[in-house]
Amino acid sequence: MASLFNIVPIRTSLAMRDYAALEVQRTHAVPLLDSLQRPLRDLRISVTDRCNLRCTYCMPRAVFDAHHEFLPRSELLSFEEIERLAKLFIPLGVQKIRLTGGEPLLRRGIERLVERIAQLTTIEGKPVEIALTTNGVALAQKAKSLKDAGLARITVSLDGLSNETFRRMSDSDESVNTVLDGIAAAQRVGLHPVKVNMVVQRGVNEHEIVAMAEHFRHSGIVLRFIEYMDVGSSNAWQLNEVVTAREILQRIASHYPLCVADADYTGEVAARWQYLDGGGEIGVIASVTQTFCHDCTRARLATDGKLYTCLFASNALDLREPLRLGMSDAVLTNIIADKWGRREDRYSELRNTQSNSGKRIEMSYIGG
Ligand code: SF4
């Protein structure tokens, strides 16, 4: 069965002569800007394409079945390679690194990678902010070791509060309590902030929006609601299955009045809201109805070393080949800088105006 990863139509790697031409020390503006003047600030690194759940909007079992070919270990970037590449992104402006997957806690020794990344400092000399997104199934066991390794913050995906809804969304037999125990452990060991992401899909889990809000009110945990997206090419996305940010907020506000909160920083993905009664904060990530491409500062490094500049991309540039060919930091930095400099991605803004012919990368491979 053909792998889902040979979807990159354009040339991903360069010829040797191209590498030779890149063997020059170039001075890059910092932060590096793309063709729409968006700075490179955030690097998301997928450390595995494997997962222990089969969330229907990301990794539908019909596609990711028992015959699915995951990437062989030899094709994954090693922790040393990930650290080396991360070090090259920082002088170009990266301030925050998020580890994703698949499910990053499935990658053996993930704490060692966290330790390596946690040593890195930004061009301002501040520690690089390191975050991780997990489905929480293994978090209760891993929270302490991740914190001790230097992890600062964590985001846990949880799409329902009842086992029935959670198992329907994750197409698994896992229990909600396993994830809730992981979230509690993350708070207990001092990871902060702890955020919880709920993807809302009409006809599946929108009836639990208020229950989720009630559960996390006054908990210190930031609950974010994500509009169901047409990520990848496998989830048979339909616009009429999207519960809009407006509807989500109306449902909650009808029980617990809300007020808008300022963004924490430029390029923040979630729109922030506060409960008027001091019950805490929620967020809404509205990639379908309130797009935010205009200040998107995120680059994505896939677990096999391909560099993508959009979650909905269908092409990439291979960094693993030059890395394993022994190319210098100058060559690798110039490759990254050229790719970002040419970036013009704004898929969500153009979603309804362009033909979506390109096969989009799978979120389970590139991370959310
Ligand atoms: S669609 Fe692409 S460019 Fe737009 S916000 Fe998402 S990742 Fe950024």
mmCIF file of C-alpha atoms and ligand atoms in Angstrom:
data_model
loop_
_atom_site.group_PDB
_atom_site.id
_atom_site.type_symbol
_atom_site.label_atom_id
_atom_site.label_comp_id
_atom_site.label_asym_id
_atom_site.label_seq_id
_atom_site.Cartn_x
_atom_site.Cartn_y
_atom_site.Cartn_z
ATOM 1 C CA MET A 1 0.000 0.000 0.000
ATOM 2 C CA ALA A 2 1.595 3.262 -1.084
ATOM 3 C CA SER A 3 2.793 5.427 1.835
ATOM 4 C CA LEU A 4 0.842 8.650 2.423
ATOM 5 C CA PHE A 5 4.097 10.603 2.457
ATOM 6 C CA ASN A 6 5.124 10.576 -1.216
ATOM 7 C CA ILE A 7 2.750 13.462 -1.770
ATOM 8 C CA VAL A 8 5.223 16.164 -2.398
ATOM 9 C CA PRO A 9 4.817 17.074 -6.088
ATOM 10 C CA ILE A 10 7.661 19.580 -6.432
ATOM 11 C CA ARG A 11 11.337 18.962 -5.991
ATOM 12 C CA THR A 12 12.045 18.585 -2.281
ATOM 13 C CA SER A 13 15.783 18.222 -2.411
ATOM 14 C CA LEU A 14 18.520 20.159 -4.153
ATOM 15 C CA ALA A 15 21.263 19.074 -6.505
ATOM 16 C CA MET A 16 24.837 19.065 -5.183
ATOM 17 C CA ARG A 17 25.636 22.157 -7.228
ATOM 18 C CA ASP A 18 22.795 23.967 -5.516
ATOM 19 C CA TYR A 19 24.254 23.090 -2.129
ATOM 20 C CA ALA A 20 27.651 24.350 -3.292
ATOM 21 C CA ALA A 21 26.063 27.636 -4.283
ATOM 22 C CA LEU A 22 24.594 27.926 -0.783
ATOM 23 C CA GLU A 23 27.997 27.425 0.886
ATOM 24 C CA VAL A 24 28.277 31.173 1.665
ATOM 25 C CA GLN A 25 27.923 33.043 4.928
ATOM 26 C CA ARG A 26 24.929 35.287 4.315
ATOM 27 C CA THR A 27 23.562 37.813 6.775
ATOM 28 C CA HIS A 28 19.846 37.279 7.284
ATOM 29 C CA ALA A 29 17.539 39.933 8.656
ATOM 30 C CA VAL A 30 16.301 38.942 12.125
ATOM 31 C CA PRO A 31 13.545 38.133 12.573
ATOM 32 C CA LEU A 32 13.438 36.644 9.111
ATOM 33 C CA LEU A 33 10.356 37.853 7.208
ATOM 34 C CA ASP A 34 8.382 35.936 4.606
ATOM 35 C CA SER A 35 6.949 37.428 1.405
ATOM 36 C CA LEU A 36 3.974 38.771 3.435
ATOM 37 C CA GLN A 37 6.271 40.375 6.051
ATOM 38 C CA ARG A 38 5.459 37.718 8.679
ATOM 39 C CA PRO A 39 8.394 36.991 11.019
ATOM 40 C CA LEU A 40 9.680 33.454 11.696
ATOM 41 C CA ARG A 41 8.943 33.082 15.418
ATOM 42 C CA ASP A 42 7.598 29.613 16.108
ATOM 43 C CA LEU A 43 8.984 26.223 15.151
ATOM 44 C CA ARG A 44 6.791 23.158 15.471
ATOM 45 C CA ILE A 45 8.702 19.894 15.389
ATOM 46 C CA SER A 46 6.915 16.621 14.777
ATOM 47 C CA VAL A 47 8.920 13.839 16.445
ATOM 48 C CA THR A 48 6.844 10.868 15.209
ATOM 49 C CA ASP A 49 4.081 10.022 12.745
ATOM 50 C CA ARG A 50 2.681 7.357 15.064
ATOM 51 C CA CYS A 51 -0.184 7.695 17.520
ATOM 52 C CA ASN A 52 -2.032 5.513 20.014
ATOM 53 C CA LEU A 53 -5.387 7.070 19.130
ATOM 54 C CA ARG A 54 -7.271 7.327 15.830
ATOM 55 C CA CYS A 55 -9.030 10.681 16.100
ATOM 56 C CA THR A 56 -11.494 10.756 13.245
ATOM 57 C CA TYR A 57 -10.593 14.330 12.163
ATOM 58 C CA CYS A 58 -6.870 13.585 12.052
ATOM 59 C CA MET A 59 -6.084 9.887 11.707
ATOM 60 C CA PRO A 60 -9.235 8.068 10.569
ATOM 61 C CA ARG A 61 -8.811 4.335 11.112
ATOM 62 C CA ALA A 62 -10.139 3.555 7.624
ATOM 63 C CA VAL A 63 -6.985 5.201 6.226
ATOM 64 C CA PHE A 64 -4.542 4.623 9.057
ATOM 65 C CA ASP A 65 -5.408 0.942 9.358
ATOM 66 C CA ALA A 66 -3.310 -2.079 10.237
ATOM 67 C CA HIS A 67 -1.666 -1.956 6.793
ATOM 68 C CA HIS A 68 -0.656 1.673 7.055
ATOM 69 C CA GLU A 69 3.068 2.210 6.517
ATOM 70 C CA PHE A 70 4.549 4.420 9.220
ATOM 71 C CA LEU A 71 7.970 5.951 8.628
ATOM 72 C CA PRO A 72 10.804 3.543 9.400
ATOM 73 C CA ARG A 73 13.077 4.587 12.284
ATOM 74 C CA SER A 74 15.968 5.270 9.889
ATOM 75 C CA GLU A 75 13.925 7.995 8.218
ATOM 76 C CA LEU A 76 13.179 9.846 11.446
ATOM 77 C CA LEU A 77 15.446 12.681 12.473
ATOM 78 C CA SER A 78 17.549 11.685 15.469
ATOM 79 C CA PHE A 79 17.513 13.881 18.582
ATOM 80 C CA GLU A 80 20.982 15.144 17.625
ATOM 81 C CA GLU A 81 19.715 16.119 14.157
ATOM 82 C CA ILE A 82 16.610 17.804 15.606
ATOM 83 C CA GLU A 83 18.760 19.759 18.068
ATOM 84 C CA ARG A 84 21.166 20.854 15.320
ATOM 85 C CA LEU A 85 18.325 22.085 13.105
ATOM 86 C CA ALA A 86 16.593 23.807 16.029
ATOM 87 C CA LYS A 87 19.850 25.661 16.736
ATOM 88 C CA LEU A 88 19.859 26.960 13.144
ATOM 89 C CA PHE A 89 16.299 28.310 13.333
ATOM 90 C CA ILE A 90 16.986 30.356 16.471
ATOM 91 C CA PRO A 91 19.359 32.942 14.915
ATOM 92 C CA LEU A 92 16.666 33.473 12.270
ATOM 93 C CA GLY A 93 14.213 34.596 14.959
ATOM 94 C CA VAL A 94 12.616 31.476 16.493
ATOM 95 C CA GLN A 95 11.617 32.062 20.114
ATOM 96 C CA LYS A 96 9.290 29.132 20.795
ATOM 97 C CA ILE A 97 9.597 25.459 19.929
ATOM 98 C CA ARG A 98 6.610 23.117 20.193
ATOM 99 C CA LEU A 99 7.090 19.343 20.073
ATOM 100 C CA THR A 100 4.245 17.519 18.367
ATOM 101 C CA GLY A 101 3.537 14.332 16.424
ATOM 102 C CA GLY A 102 1.552 12.002 15.912
ATOM 103 C CA GLU A 103 1.789 11.473 19.648
ATOM 104 C CA PRO A 104 5.172 12.791 20.874
ATOM 105 C CA LEU A 105 5.064 10.812 24.148
ATOM 106 C CA LEU A 106 5.346 7.644 22.045
ATOM 107 C CA ARG A 107 8.849 8.679 20.921
ATOM 108 C CA ARG A 108 11.220 6.767 23.206
ATOM 109 C CA GLY A 109 13.412 9.031 25.369
ATOM 110 C CA ILE A 110 11.424 12.165 24.481
ATOM 111 C CA GLU A 111 12.687 13.664 27.758
ATOM 112 C CA ARG A 112 16.232 13.625 26.357
ATOM 113 C CA LEU A 113 15.095 15.723 23.419
ATOM 114 C CA VAL A 114 13.284 18.116 25.757
ATOM 115 C CA GLU A 115 16.511 18.444 27.750
ATOM 116 C CA ARG A 116 18.475 19.322 24.606
ATOM 117 C CA ILE A 117 15.952 21.907 23.394
ATOM 118 C CA ALA A 118 15.564 23.384 26.874
ATOM 119 C CA GLN A 119 19.293 24.298 26.823
ATOM 120 C CA LEU A 120 18.830 26.573 23.843
ATOM 121 C CA THR A 121 18.614 30.349 24.185
ATOM 122 C CA THR A 122 17.061 32.924 21.878
ATOM 123 C CA ILE A 123 19.028 35.694 20.160
ATOM 124 C CA GLU A 124 18.016 37.889 23.110
ATOM 125 C CA GLY A 125 19.682 35.382 25.424
ATOM 126 C CA LYS A 126 16.401 34.191 26.944
ATOM 127 C CA PRO A 127 15.630 30.455 27.280
ATOM 128 C CA VAL A 128 13.774 29.168 24.233
ATOM 129 C CA GLU A 129 10.179 28.517 25.247
ATOM 130 C CA ILE A 130 9.546 24.816 24.878
ATOM 131 C CA ALA A 131 6.033 23.425 24.699
ATOM 132 C CA LEU A 132 4.519 20.072 23.801
ATOM 133 C CA THR A 133 1.144 18.922 22.470
ATOM 134 C CA THR A 134 -0.075 15.500 23.569
ATOM 135 C CA ASN A 135 -3.241 13.418 23.617
ATOM 136 C CA GLY A 136 -2.582 12.928 27.326
ATOM 137 C CA VAL A 137 -2.894 9.130 27.369
ATOM 138 C CA ALA A 138 0.657 8.677 28.758
ATOM 139 C CA LEU A 139 0.879 12.042 30.512
ATOM 140 C CA ALA A 140 0.174 10.901 34.082
ATOM 141 C CA GLN A 141 3.319 8.745 33.906
ATOM 142 C CA LYS A 142 5.439 11.270 31.995
ATOM 143 C CA ALA A 143 4.522 14.688 33.469
ATOM 144 C CA LYS A 144 7.254 14.750 36.116
ATOM 145 C CA SER A 145 10.082 13.556 33.883
ATOM 146 C CA LEU A 146 9.075 16.063 31.188
ATOM 147 C CA LYS A 147 9.039 18.884 33.726
ATOM 148 C CA ASP A 148 12.395 17.780 35.153
ATOM 149 C CA ALA A 149 13.804 17.691 31.615
ATOM 150 C CA GLY A 150 12.906 21.358 31.182
ATOM 151 C CA LEU A 151 9.467 21.378 29.578
ATOM 152 C CA ALA A 152 7.665 24.658 30.387
ATOM 153 C CA ARG A 153 4.152 24.336 29.088
ATOM 154 C CA ILE A 154 1.836 21.657 27.722
ATOM 155 C CA THR A 155 -1.292 21.366 25.611
ATOM 156 C CA VAL A 156 -3.538 18.315 25.913
ATOM 157 C CA SER A 157 -6.125 17.314 23.318
ATOM 158 C CA LEU A 158 -9.449 16.218 24.844
ATOM 159 C CA ASP A 159 -12.553 16.233 22.648
ATOM 160 C CA GLY A 160 -15.207 15.140 25.135
ATOM 161 C CA LEU A 161 -15.935 14.655 28.803
ATOM 162 C CA SER A 162 -18.039 11.492 28.535
ATOM 163 C CA ASN A 163 -16.324 8.247 27.614
ATOM 164 C CA GLU A 164 -18.906 7.766 24.890
ATOM 165 C CA THR A 165 -18.009 11.024 23.113
ATOM 166 C CA PHE A 166 -14.283 10.791 23.812
ATOM 167 C CA ARG A 167 -14.114 7.253 22.416
ATOM 168 C CA ARG A 168 -16.175 8.238 19.386
ATOM 169 C CA MET A 169 -13.852 11.172 18.588
ATOM 170 C CA SER A 170 -10.644 9.241 19.320
ATOM 171 C CA ASP A 171 -11.931 5.951 17.884
ATOM 172 C CA SER A 172 -10.265 4.209 20.835
ATOM 173 C CA ASP A 173 -11.100 2.354 24.074
ATOM 174 C CA GLU A 174 -9.109 4.792 26.186
ATOM 175 C CA SER A 175 -10.957 6.445 29.069
ATOM 176 C CA VAL A 176 -11.425 10.132 29.679
ATOM 177 C CA ASN A 177 -10.122 9.665 33.226
ATOM 178 C CA THR A 178 -6.748 8.589 31.887
ATOM 179 C CA VAL A 179 -6.413 11.938 30.113
ATOM 180 C CA LEU A 180 -7.868 13.904 33.055
ATOM 181 C CA ASP A 181 -5.326 12.209 35.341
ATOM 182 C CA GLY A 182 -2.598 13.317 32.937
ATOM 183 C CA ILE A 183 -3.869 16.894 32.990
ATOM 184 C CA ALA A 184 -3.954 16.859 36.808
ATOM 185 C CA ALA A 185 -0.406 15.473 36.905
ATOM 186 C CA ALA A 186 0.799 18.225 34.553
ATOM 187 C CA GLN A 187 -0.652 20.859 36.876
ATOM 188 C CA ARG A 188 0.714 19.085 39.947
ATOM 189 C CA VAL A 189 4.317 19.063 38.691
ATOM 190 C CA GLY A 190 4.105 22.753 37.781
ATOM 191 C CA LEU A 191 3.828 22.780 34.009
ATOM 192 C CA HIS A 192 2.303 26.167 33.173
ATOM 193 C CA PRO A 193 0.203 27.046 31.410
ATOM 194 C CA VAL A 194 -1.666 23.803 30.933
ATOM 195 C CA LYS A 195 -4.029 24.154 27.989
ATOM 196 C CA VAL A 196 -6.705 21.752 26.785
ATOM 197 C CA ASN A 197 -7.776 21.678 23.115
ATOM 198 C CA MET A 198 -11.237 20.447 22.097
ATOM 199 C CA VAL A 199 -11.938 20.002 18.387
ATOM 200 C CA VAL A 200 -15.689 20.569 17.891
ATOM 201 C CA GLN A 201 -17.439 18.647 15.116
ATOM 202 C CA ARG A 202 -21.162 19.113 14.468
ATOM 203 C CA GLY A 203 -23.228 16.034 15.099
ATOM 204 C CA VAL A 204 -20.459 14.451 17.165
ATOM 205 C CA ASN A 205 -19.448 16.440 20.254
ATOM 206 C CA GLU A 206 -20.924 19.952 20.198
ATOM 207 C CA HIS A 207 -23.409 18.853 22.876
ATOM 208 C CA GLU A 208 -20.453 18.714 25.312
ATOM 209 C CA ILE A 209 -19.154 22.256 24.776
ATOM 210 C CA VAL A 210 -20.814 23.630 27.935
ATOM 211 C CA ALA A 211 -19.959 20.546 30.011
ATOM 212 C CA MET A 212 -16.283 20.929 29.057
ATOM 213 C CA ALA A 213 -16.400 24.640 29.879
ATOM 214 C CA GLU A 214 -17.994 23.901 33.252
ATOM 215 C CA HIS A 215 -15.414 21.201 34.027
ATOM 216 C CA PHE A 216 -12.420 23.483 33.486
ATOM 217 C CA ARG A 217 -13.853 26.713 34.953
ATOM 218 C CA HIS A 218 -11.919 27.841 38.051
ATOM 219 C CA SER A 219 -9.239 25.199 37.348
ATOM 220 C CA GLY A 220 -6.464 27.458 36.093
ATOM 221 C CA ILE A 221 -6.475 25.417 32.887
ATOM 222 C CA VAL A 222 -7.102 27.260 29.596
ATOM 223 C CA LEU A 223 -9.701 25.388 27.520
ATOM 224 C CA ARG A 224 -9.551 26.128 23.778
ATOM 225 C CA PHE A 225 -12.209 25.176 21.269
ATOM 226 C CA ILE A 226 -10.984 24.395 17.748
ATOM 227 C CA GLU A 227 -13.185 24.701 14.666
ATOM 228 C CA TYR A 228 -13.125 21.382 12.793
ATOM 229 C CA MET A 229 -10.635 21.810 9.917
ATOM 230 C CA ASP A 230 -9.981 20.276 6.497
ATOM 231 C CA VAL A 231 -6.487 19.245 7.554
ATOM 232 C CA GLY A 232 -4.794 16.541 5.517
ATOM 233 C CA SER A 233 -6.608 14.633 2.823
ATOM 234 C CA SER A 234 -8.218 11.829 4.824
ATOM 235 C CA ASN A 235 -10.937 13.169 7.142
ATOM 236 C CA ALA A 236 -13.685 13.760 4.506
ATOM 237 C CA TRP A 237 -14.206 17.256 5.921
ATOM 238 C CA GLN A 238 -17.518 18.982 5.258
ATOM 239 C CA LEU A 239 -18.147 22.700 5.936
ATOM 240 C CA ASN A 240 -21.573 21.914 7.403
ATOM 241 C CA GLU A 241 -19.841 19.910 10.149
ATOM 242 C CA VAL A 242 -18.052 23.022 11.379
ATOM 243 C CA VAL A 243 -19.434 24.535 14.591
ATOM 244 C CA THR A 244 -18.359 28.140 14.254
ATOM 245 C CA ALA A 245 -16.464 30.103 16.878
ATOM 246 C CA ARG A 246 -19.472 32.413 17.153
ATOM 247 C CA GLU A 247 -21.806 29.513 17.945
ATOM 248 C CA ILE A 248 -19.361 27.997 20.442
ATOM 249 C CA LEU A 249 -19.050 31.311 22.299
ATOM 250 C CA GLN A 250 -22.824 31.886 22.252
ATOM 251 C CA ARG A 251 -23.440 28.475 23.796
ATOM 252 C CA ILE A 252 -21.006 29.197 26.626
ATOM 253 C CA ALA A 253 -21.967 32.836 27.140
ATOM 254 C CA SER A 254 -25.614 31.837 27.519
ATOM 255 C CA HIS A 255 -24.496 30.095 30.722
ATOM 256 C CA TYR A 256 -21.381 32.048 31.734
ATOM 257 C CA PRO A 257 -21.003 35.599 30.394
ATOM 258 C CA LEU A 258 -17.683 36.278 28.685
ATOM 259 C CA CYS A 259 -15.550 39.276 27.748
ATOM 260 C CA VAL A 260 -12.782 39.533 25.162
ATOM 261 C CA ALA A 261 -9.173 39.309 26.425
ATOM 262 C CA ASP A 262 -6.144 40.788 24.659
ATOM 263 C CA ALA A 263 -3.829 38.521 22.718
ATOM 264 C CA ASP A 264 -0.735 37.435 24.639
ATOM 265 C CA TYR A 265 1.509 38.020 21.612
ATOM 266 C CA THR A 266 1.344 38.656 17.852
ATOM 267 C CA GLY A 267 0.603 35.469 15.989
ATOM 268 C CA GLU A 268 -1.234 33.825 18.890
ATOM 269 C CA VAL A 269 -3.471 31.172 17.353
ATOM 270 C CA ALA A 270 -6.361 31.341 19.819
ATOM 271 C CA ALA A 271 -8.690 34.286 20.364
ATOM 272 C CA ARG A 272 -8.839 34.712 24.150
ATOM 273 C CA TRP A 273 -11.985 35.214 26.296
ATOM 274 C CA GLN A 274 -12.408 35.630 30.056
ATOM 275 C CA TYR A 275 -15.384 34.611 32.215
ATOM 276 C CA LEU A 276 -16.904 37.760 33.688
ATOM 277 C CA ASP A 277 -17.279 36.009 37.023
ATOM 278 C CA GLY A 278 -13.567 35.244 37.286
ATOM 279 C CA GLY A 279 -14.007 31.624 36.249
ATOM 280 C CA GLY A 280 -10.864 31.787 34.131
ATOM 281 C CA GLU A 281 -10.009 31.908 30.453
ATOM 282 C CA ILE A 282 -11.081 30.083 27.323
ATOM 283 C CA GLY A 283 -9.827 30.328 23.747
ATOM 284 C CA VAL A 284 -11.237 29.747 20.296
ATOM 285 C CA ILE A 285 -9.114 28.671 17.316
ATOM 286 C CA ALA A 286 -11.225 29.601 14.312
ATOM 287 C CA SER A 287 -9.183 28.588 11.268
ATOM 288 C CA VAL A 288 -12.342 28.320 9.136
ATOM 289 C CA THR A 289 -14.454 31.354 10.044
ATOM 290 C CA GLN A 290 -11.976 33.856 11.582
ATOM 291 C CA THR A 291 -8.715 33.093 9.801
ATOM 292 C CA PHE A 292 -5.381 34.273 11.220
ATOM 293 C CA CYS A 293 -2.932 33.703 8.378
ATOM 294 C CA HIS A 294 -2.071 37.429 8.309
ATOM 295 C CA ASP A 295 0.159 37.037 11.324
ATOM 296 C CA CYS A 296 1.099 33.381 11.144
ATOM 297 C CA THR A 297 4.687 32.996 12.354
ATOM 298 C CA ARG A 298 4.904 29.174 12.340
ATOM 299 C CA ALA A 299 7.308 26.903 10.497
ATOM 300 C CA ARG A 300 6.890 23.114 10.744
ATOM 301 C CA LEU A 301 9.624 20.521 10.730
ATOM 302 C CA ALA A 302 8.317 17.039 10.004
ATOM 303 C CA THR A 303 9.724 13.983 11.743
ATOM 304 C CA ASP A 304 11.544 12.975 8.521
ATOM 305 C CA GLY A 305 13.228 16.356 8.177
ATOM 306 C CA LYS A 306 10.930 18.044 5.674
ATOM 307 C CA LEU A 307 10.319 21.747 6.229
ATOM 308 C CA TYR A 308 6.730 22.965 5.706
ATOM 309 C CA THR A 309 5.547 26.543 6.034
ATOM 310 C CA CYS A 310 1.816 25.870 6.479
ATOM 311 C CA LEU A 311 -0.380 23.260 8.192
ATOM 312 C CA PHE A 312 -2.237 22.839 4.911
ATOM 313 C CA ALA A 313 0.859 22.681 2.737
ATOM 314 C CA SER A 314 1.316 20.190 -0.058
ATOM 315 C CA ASN A 315 4.993 20.798 -0.646
ATOM 316 C CA ALA A 316 8.114 20.980 1.452
ATOM 317 C CA LEU A 317 11.877 21.216 1.366
ATOM 318 C CA ASP A 318 14.011 18.337 2.593
ATOM 319 C CA LEU A 319 16.508 19.295 5.292
ATOM 320 C CA ARG A 320 17.438 15.715 6.209
ATOM 321 C CA GLU A 321 19.321 15.069 2.939
ATOM 322 C CA PRO A 322 21.731 18.020 3.235
ATOM 323 C CA LEU A 323 22.064 17.258 6.948
ATOM 324 C CA ARG A 324 23.072 13.652 6.264
ATOM 325 C CA LEU A 325 25.251 14.709 3.314
ATOM 326 C CA GLY A 326 27.293 16.627 5.870
ATOM 327 C CA MET A 327 26.377 20.074 4.619
ATOM 328 C CA SER A 328 27.521 23.004 6.740
ATOM 329 C CA ASP A 329 25.391 25.182 9.013
ATOM 330 C CA ALA A 330 25.714 27.939 6.405
ATOM 331 C CA VAL A 331 24.121 25.767 3.709
ATOM 332 C CA LEU A 332 21.333 24.579 5.987
ATOM 333 C CA THR A 333 20.659 28.101 7.269
ATOM 334 C CA ASN A 334 20.504 29.477 3.738
ATOM 335 C CA ILE A 335 18.105 26.731 2.681
ATOM 336 C CA ILE A 336 15.802 27.525 5.623
ATOM 337 C CA ALA A 337 16.057 31.271 5.002
ATOM 338 C CA ASP A 338 15.247 30.922 1.297
ATOM 339 C CA LYS A 339 12.254 28.705 2.009
ATOM 340 C CA TRP A 340 10.811 31.086 4.600
ATOM 341 C CA GLY A 341 11.682 34.174 2.539
ATOM 342 C CA ARG A 342 9.638 32.820 -0.384
ATOM 343 C CA ARG A 343 6.743 31.817 1.883
ATOM 344 C CA GLU A 344 3.344 33.106 0.813
ATOM 345 C CA ASP A 345 1.074 30.515 2.474
ATOM 346 C CA ARG A 346 -2.333 31.669 3.653
ATOM 347 C CA TYR A 347 -4.440 28.622 3.000
ATOM 348 C CA SER A 348 -7.202 29.417 5.477
ATOM 349 C CA GLU A 349 -7.738 32.869 3.984
ATOM 350 C CA LEU A 350 -7.948 31.409 0.487
ATOM 351 C CA ARG A 351 -9.806 28.244 1.478
ATOM 352 C CA ASN A 352 -13.017 29.190 -0.298
ATOM 353 C CA THR A 353 -11.434 30.898 -3.272
ATOM 354 C CA GLN A 354 -8.920 28.377 -4.521
ATOM 355 C CA SER A 355 -9.242 24.886 -5.934
ATOM 356 C CA ASN A 356 -7.805 22.566 -3.340
ATOM 357 C CA SER A 357 -6.145 20.324 -5.895
ATOM 358 C CA GLY A 358 -2.912 19.761 -3.953
ATOM 359 C CA LYS A 359 -2.885 16.788 -1.615
ATOM 360 C CA ARG A 360 -2.422 18.335 1.805
ATOM 361 C CA ILE A 361 -0.020 16.787 4.305
ATOM 362 C CA GLU A 362 -1.561 14.753 7.103
ATOM 363 C CA MET A 363 -1.771 16.429 10.506
ATOM 364 C CA SER A 364 -0.712 13.144 12.126
ATOM 365 C CA TYR A 365 2.606 13.520 10.279
ATOM 366 C CA ILE A 366 3.225 17.272 10.663
ATOM 367 C CA GLY A 367 1.516 17.944 13.978
ATOM 368 C CA GLY A 368 -1.260 20.481 14.672
HETATM 369 S S1 SF4 B 1 -3.437 28.160 7.182
HETATM 370 FE FE1 SF4 B 1 -1.221 28.107 7.036
HETATM 371 S S2 SF4 B 1 -0.609 30.234 6.884
HETATM 372 FE FE2 SF4 B 1 -2.703 30.210 7.630
HETATM 373 S S3 SF4 B 1 -2.529 30.256 9.853
HETATM 374 FE FE3 SF4 B 1 -2.651 28.112 9.264
HETATM 375 S S4 SF4 B 1 -0.532 27.455 9.053
HETATM 376 FE FE4 SF4 B 1 -0.527 29.684 9.050
#
